[in-house]
PDB file of C-alpha atoms in Angstrom:
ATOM      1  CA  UNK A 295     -11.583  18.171 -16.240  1.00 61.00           C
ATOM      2  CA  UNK A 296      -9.810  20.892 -15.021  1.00 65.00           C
ATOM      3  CA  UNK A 297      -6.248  20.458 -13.026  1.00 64.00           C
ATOM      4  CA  UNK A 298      -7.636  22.131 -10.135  1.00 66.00           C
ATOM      5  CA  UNK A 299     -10.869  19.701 -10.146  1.00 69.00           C
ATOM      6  CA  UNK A 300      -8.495  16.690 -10.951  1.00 69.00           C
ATOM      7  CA  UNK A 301      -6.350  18.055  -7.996  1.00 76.00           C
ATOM      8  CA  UNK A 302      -9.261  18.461  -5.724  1.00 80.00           C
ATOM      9  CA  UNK A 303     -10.452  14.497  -6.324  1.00 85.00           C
ATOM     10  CA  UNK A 304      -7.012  13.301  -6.069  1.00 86.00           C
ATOM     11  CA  UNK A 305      -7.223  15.453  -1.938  1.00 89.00           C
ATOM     12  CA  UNK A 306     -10.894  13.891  -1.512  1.00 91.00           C
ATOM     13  CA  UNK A 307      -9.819  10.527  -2.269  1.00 91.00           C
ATOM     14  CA  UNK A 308      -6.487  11.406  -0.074  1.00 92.00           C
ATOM     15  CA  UNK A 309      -8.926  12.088   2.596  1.00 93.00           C
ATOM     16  CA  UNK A 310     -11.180   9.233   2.296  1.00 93.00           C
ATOM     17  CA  UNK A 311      -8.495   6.871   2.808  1.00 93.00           C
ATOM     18  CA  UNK A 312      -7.198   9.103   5.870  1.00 92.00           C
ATOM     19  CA  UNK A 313     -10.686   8.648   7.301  1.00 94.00           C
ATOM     20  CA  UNK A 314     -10.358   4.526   6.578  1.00 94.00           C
ATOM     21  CA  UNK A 315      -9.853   1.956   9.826  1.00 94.00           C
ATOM     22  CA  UNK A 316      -6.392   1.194   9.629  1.00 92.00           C
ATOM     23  CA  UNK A 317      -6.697  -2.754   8.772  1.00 92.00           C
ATOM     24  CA  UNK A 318      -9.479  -1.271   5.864  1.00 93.00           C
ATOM     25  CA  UNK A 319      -6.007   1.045   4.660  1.00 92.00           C
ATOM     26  CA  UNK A 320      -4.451  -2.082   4.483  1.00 91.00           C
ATOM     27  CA  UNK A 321      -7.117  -4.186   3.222  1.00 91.00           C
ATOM     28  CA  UNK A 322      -7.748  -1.770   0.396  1.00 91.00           C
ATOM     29  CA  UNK A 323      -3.302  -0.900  -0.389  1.00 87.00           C
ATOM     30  CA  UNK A 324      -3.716  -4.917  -0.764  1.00 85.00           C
ATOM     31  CA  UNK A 325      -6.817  -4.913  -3.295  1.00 85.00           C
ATOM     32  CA  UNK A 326      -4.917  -1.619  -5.254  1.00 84.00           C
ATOM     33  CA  UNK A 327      -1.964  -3.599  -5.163  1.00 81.00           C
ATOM     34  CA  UNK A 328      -3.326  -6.836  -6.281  1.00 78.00           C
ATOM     35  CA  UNK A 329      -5.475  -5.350  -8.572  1.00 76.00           C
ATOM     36  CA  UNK A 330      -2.700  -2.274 -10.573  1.00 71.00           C
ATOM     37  CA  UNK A 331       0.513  -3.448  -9.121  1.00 63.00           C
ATOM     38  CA  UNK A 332       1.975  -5.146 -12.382  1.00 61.00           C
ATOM     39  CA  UNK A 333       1.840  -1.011 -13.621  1.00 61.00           C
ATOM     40  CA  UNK A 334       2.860   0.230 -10.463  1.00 58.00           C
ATOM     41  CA  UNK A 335       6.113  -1.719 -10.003  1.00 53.00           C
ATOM     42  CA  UNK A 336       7.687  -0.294 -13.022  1.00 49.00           C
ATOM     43  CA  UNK A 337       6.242   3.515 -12.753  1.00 52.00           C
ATOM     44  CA  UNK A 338       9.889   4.527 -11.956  1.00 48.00           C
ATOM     45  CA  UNK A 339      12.219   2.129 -13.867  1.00 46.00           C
ATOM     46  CA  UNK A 340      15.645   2.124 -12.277  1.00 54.00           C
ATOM     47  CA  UNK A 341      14.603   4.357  -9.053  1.00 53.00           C
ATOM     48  CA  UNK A 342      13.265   2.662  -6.818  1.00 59.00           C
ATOM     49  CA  UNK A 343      15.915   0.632  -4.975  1.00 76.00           C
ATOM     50  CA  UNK A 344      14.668  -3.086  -5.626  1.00 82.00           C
ATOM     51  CA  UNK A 345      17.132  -4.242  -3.139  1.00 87.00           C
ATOM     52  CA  UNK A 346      16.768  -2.030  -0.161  1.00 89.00           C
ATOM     53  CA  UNK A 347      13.126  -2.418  -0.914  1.00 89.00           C
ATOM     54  CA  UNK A 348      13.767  -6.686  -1.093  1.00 91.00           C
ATOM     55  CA  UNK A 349      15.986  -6.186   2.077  1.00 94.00           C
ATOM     56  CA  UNK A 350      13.417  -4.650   4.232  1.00 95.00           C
ATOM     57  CA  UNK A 351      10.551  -7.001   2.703  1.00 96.00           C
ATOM     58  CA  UNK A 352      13.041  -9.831   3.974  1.00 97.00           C
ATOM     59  CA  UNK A 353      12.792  -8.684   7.470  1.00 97.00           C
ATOM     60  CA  UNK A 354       9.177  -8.431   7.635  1.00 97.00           C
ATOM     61  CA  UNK A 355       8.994 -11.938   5.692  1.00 97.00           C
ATOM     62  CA  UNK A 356      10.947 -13.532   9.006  1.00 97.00           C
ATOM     63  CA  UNK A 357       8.439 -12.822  11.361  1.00 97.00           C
ATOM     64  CA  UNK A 358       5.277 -14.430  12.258  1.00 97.00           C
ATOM     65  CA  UNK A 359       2.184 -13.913  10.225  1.00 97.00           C
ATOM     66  CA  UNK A 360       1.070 -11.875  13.638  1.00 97.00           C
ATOM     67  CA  UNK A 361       3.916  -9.577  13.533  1.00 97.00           C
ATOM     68  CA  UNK A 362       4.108  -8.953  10.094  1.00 97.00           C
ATOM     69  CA  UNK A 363       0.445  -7.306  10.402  1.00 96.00           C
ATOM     70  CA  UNK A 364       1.815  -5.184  13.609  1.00 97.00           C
ATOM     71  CA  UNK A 365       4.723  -4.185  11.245  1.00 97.00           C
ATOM     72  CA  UNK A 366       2.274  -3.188   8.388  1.00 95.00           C
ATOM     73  CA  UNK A 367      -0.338  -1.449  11.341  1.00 96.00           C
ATOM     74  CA  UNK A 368       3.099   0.217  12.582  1.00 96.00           C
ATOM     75  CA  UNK A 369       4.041   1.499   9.694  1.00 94.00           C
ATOM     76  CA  UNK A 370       0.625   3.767   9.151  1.00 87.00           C
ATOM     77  CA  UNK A 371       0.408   4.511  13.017  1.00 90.00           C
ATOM     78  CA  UNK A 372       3.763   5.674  12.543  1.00 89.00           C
ATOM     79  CA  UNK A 373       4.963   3.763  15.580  1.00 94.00           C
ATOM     80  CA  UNK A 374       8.867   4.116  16.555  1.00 95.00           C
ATOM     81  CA  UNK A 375      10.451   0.398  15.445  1.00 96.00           C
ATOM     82  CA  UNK A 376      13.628  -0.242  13.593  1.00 94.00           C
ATOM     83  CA  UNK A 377      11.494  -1.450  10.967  1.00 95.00           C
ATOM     84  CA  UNK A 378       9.633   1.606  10.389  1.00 95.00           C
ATOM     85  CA  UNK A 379      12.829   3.803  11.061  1.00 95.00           C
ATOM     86  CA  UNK A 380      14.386   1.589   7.800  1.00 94.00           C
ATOM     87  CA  UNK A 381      10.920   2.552   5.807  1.00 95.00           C
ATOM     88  CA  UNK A 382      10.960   6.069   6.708  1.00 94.00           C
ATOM     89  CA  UNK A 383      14.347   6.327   5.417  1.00 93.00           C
ATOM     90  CA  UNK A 384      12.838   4.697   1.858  1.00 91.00           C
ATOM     91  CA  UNK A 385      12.114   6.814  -1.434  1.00 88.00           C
ATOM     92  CA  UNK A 386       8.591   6.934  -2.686  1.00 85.00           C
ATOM     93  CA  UNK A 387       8.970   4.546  -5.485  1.00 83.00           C
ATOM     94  CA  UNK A 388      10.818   2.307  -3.099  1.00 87.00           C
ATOM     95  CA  UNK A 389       8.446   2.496  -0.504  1.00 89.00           C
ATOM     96  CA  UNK A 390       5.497   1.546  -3.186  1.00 84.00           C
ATOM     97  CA  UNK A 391       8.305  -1.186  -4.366  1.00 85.00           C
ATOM     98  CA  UNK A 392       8.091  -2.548  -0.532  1.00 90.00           C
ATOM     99  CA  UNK A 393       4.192  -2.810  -0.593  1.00 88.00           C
ATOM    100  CA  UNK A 394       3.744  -3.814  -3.568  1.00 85.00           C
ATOM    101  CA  UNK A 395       6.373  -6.837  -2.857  1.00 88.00           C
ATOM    102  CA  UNK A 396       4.409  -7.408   0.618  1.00 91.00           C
ATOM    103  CA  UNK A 397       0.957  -7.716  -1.447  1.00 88.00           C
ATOM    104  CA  UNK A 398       2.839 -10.205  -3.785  1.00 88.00           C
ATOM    105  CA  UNK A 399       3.786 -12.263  -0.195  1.00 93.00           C
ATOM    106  CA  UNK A 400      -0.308 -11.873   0.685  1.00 92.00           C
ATOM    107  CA  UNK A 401      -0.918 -13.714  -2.422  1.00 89.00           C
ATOM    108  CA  UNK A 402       1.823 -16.624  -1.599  1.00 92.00           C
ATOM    109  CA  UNK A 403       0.733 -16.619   2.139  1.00 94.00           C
ATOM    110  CA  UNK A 404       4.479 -16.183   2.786  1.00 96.00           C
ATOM    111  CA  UNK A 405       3.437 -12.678   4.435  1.00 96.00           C
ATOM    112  CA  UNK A 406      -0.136 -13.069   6.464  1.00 95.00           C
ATOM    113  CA  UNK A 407      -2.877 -13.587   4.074  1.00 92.00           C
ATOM    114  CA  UNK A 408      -6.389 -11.778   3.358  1.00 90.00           C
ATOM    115  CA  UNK A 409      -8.797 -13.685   5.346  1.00 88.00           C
ATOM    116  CA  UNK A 410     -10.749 -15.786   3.093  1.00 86.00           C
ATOM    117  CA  UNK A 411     -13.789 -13.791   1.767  1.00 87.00           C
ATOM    118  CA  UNK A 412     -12.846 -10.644   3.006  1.00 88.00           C
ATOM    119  CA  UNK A 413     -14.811  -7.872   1.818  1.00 89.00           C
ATOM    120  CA  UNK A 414     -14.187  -4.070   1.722  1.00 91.00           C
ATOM    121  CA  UNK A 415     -16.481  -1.936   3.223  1.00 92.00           C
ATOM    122  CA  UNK A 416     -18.519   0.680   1.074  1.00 94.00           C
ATOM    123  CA  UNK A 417     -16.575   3.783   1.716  1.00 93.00           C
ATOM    124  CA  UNK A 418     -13.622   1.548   0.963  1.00 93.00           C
ATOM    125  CA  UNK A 419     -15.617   0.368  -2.160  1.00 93.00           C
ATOM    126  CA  UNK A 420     -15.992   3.693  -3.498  1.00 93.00           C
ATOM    127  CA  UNK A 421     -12.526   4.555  -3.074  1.00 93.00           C
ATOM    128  CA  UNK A 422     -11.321   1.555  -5.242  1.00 91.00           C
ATOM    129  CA  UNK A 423     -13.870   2.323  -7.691  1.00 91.00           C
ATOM    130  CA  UNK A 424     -12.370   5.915  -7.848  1.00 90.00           C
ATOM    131  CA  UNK A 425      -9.056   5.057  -7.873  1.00 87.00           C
ATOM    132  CA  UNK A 426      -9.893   2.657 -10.598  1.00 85.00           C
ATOM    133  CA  UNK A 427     -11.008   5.097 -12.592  1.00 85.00           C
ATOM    134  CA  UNK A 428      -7.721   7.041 -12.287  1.00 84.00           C
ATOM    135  CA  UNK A 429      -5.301   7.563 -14.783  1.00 81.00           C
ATOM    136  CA  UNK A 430      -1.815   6.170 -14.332  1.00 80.00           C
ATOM    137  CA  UNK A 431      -0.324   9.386 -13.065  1.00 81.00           C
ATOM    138  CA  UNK A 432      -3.125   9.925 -10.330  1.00 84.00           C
ATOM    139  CA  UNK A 433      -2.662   6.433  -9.083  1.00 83.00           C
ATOM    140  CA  UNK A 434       0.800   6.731  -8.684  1.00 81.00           C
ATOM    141  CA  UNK A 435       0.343   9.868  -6.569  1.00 84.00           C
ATOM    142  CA  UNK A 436      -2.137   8.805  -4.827  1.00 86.00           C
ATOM    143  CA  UNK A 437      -0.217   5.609  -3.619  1.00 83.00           C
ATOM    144  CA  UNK A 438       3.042   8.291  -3.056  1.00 81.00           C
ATOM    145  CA  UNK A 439       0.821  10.249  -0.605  1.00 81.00           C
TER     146      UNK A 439
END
């Protein structure tokens, strides 16, 4: 593969996810995260700010299982809260430090669970599939983006 082609996948698959429902966004960051986060955490070792990232994920860990979903929706819709003010303000590896610690609070049911059985739809599918078959480097920018 060429960089262009790689490059060109790495925008389709940027645009799939674009096209997504939000709650399938967040139903598939969850499944990435569950599924590639033990790589993910350390991609930057010393930059991403573990305790501005733990600080914020402290916030959202407060609220009730309700909000913490509106936070999450928020912070896609790019809806003006304090909370999404704070993330804007994160660095990239921080910000994939923060969702990767909110997917770890899925698994615990201290932040609001997967619904039991929940399944991805196929264009959401495909896109895990793809990003499966990423190499680290591709994954990490694809999360970044």
């Amino acid at each position: 593969m060429t960089y262009s082609s790689i490059q060109a996948d790495l925008e389709q698959n940027i645009n799939n996810f674009t096209a997504l429902k939000i709650d399938e966004k967040l139903a598939l960051l969850w499944f990435v995260y569950t599924k590639m986060g033990q790589s993910i955490t350390p991609a930057a070792p010393g930059a991403a700010e573990s305790e501005i990232a733990e600080g914020l994920y402290n916030q959202v860990k407060e609220l009730s299982h309700q909000e913490q979903l509106e936070v999450q929706r928020n912070l896609y819709t790019g809806k003006n809260t304090l909370i999404s003010r704070e993330y804007g303000s994160l660095t990239e590896n921080t910000k994939l430090l923060f969702w990767y610690r909110l997917a770890q609070g899925m698994e615990s049911e201290v932040i609001i669970p997967m619904p039991k059985k929940y399944e991805l739809g196929d264009n959401a599918k495909q896109l895990l599939g793809n990003l499966e078959s990423m190499d680290f480097e591709q994954q990490i920018t694809f999360l970044r983006k």
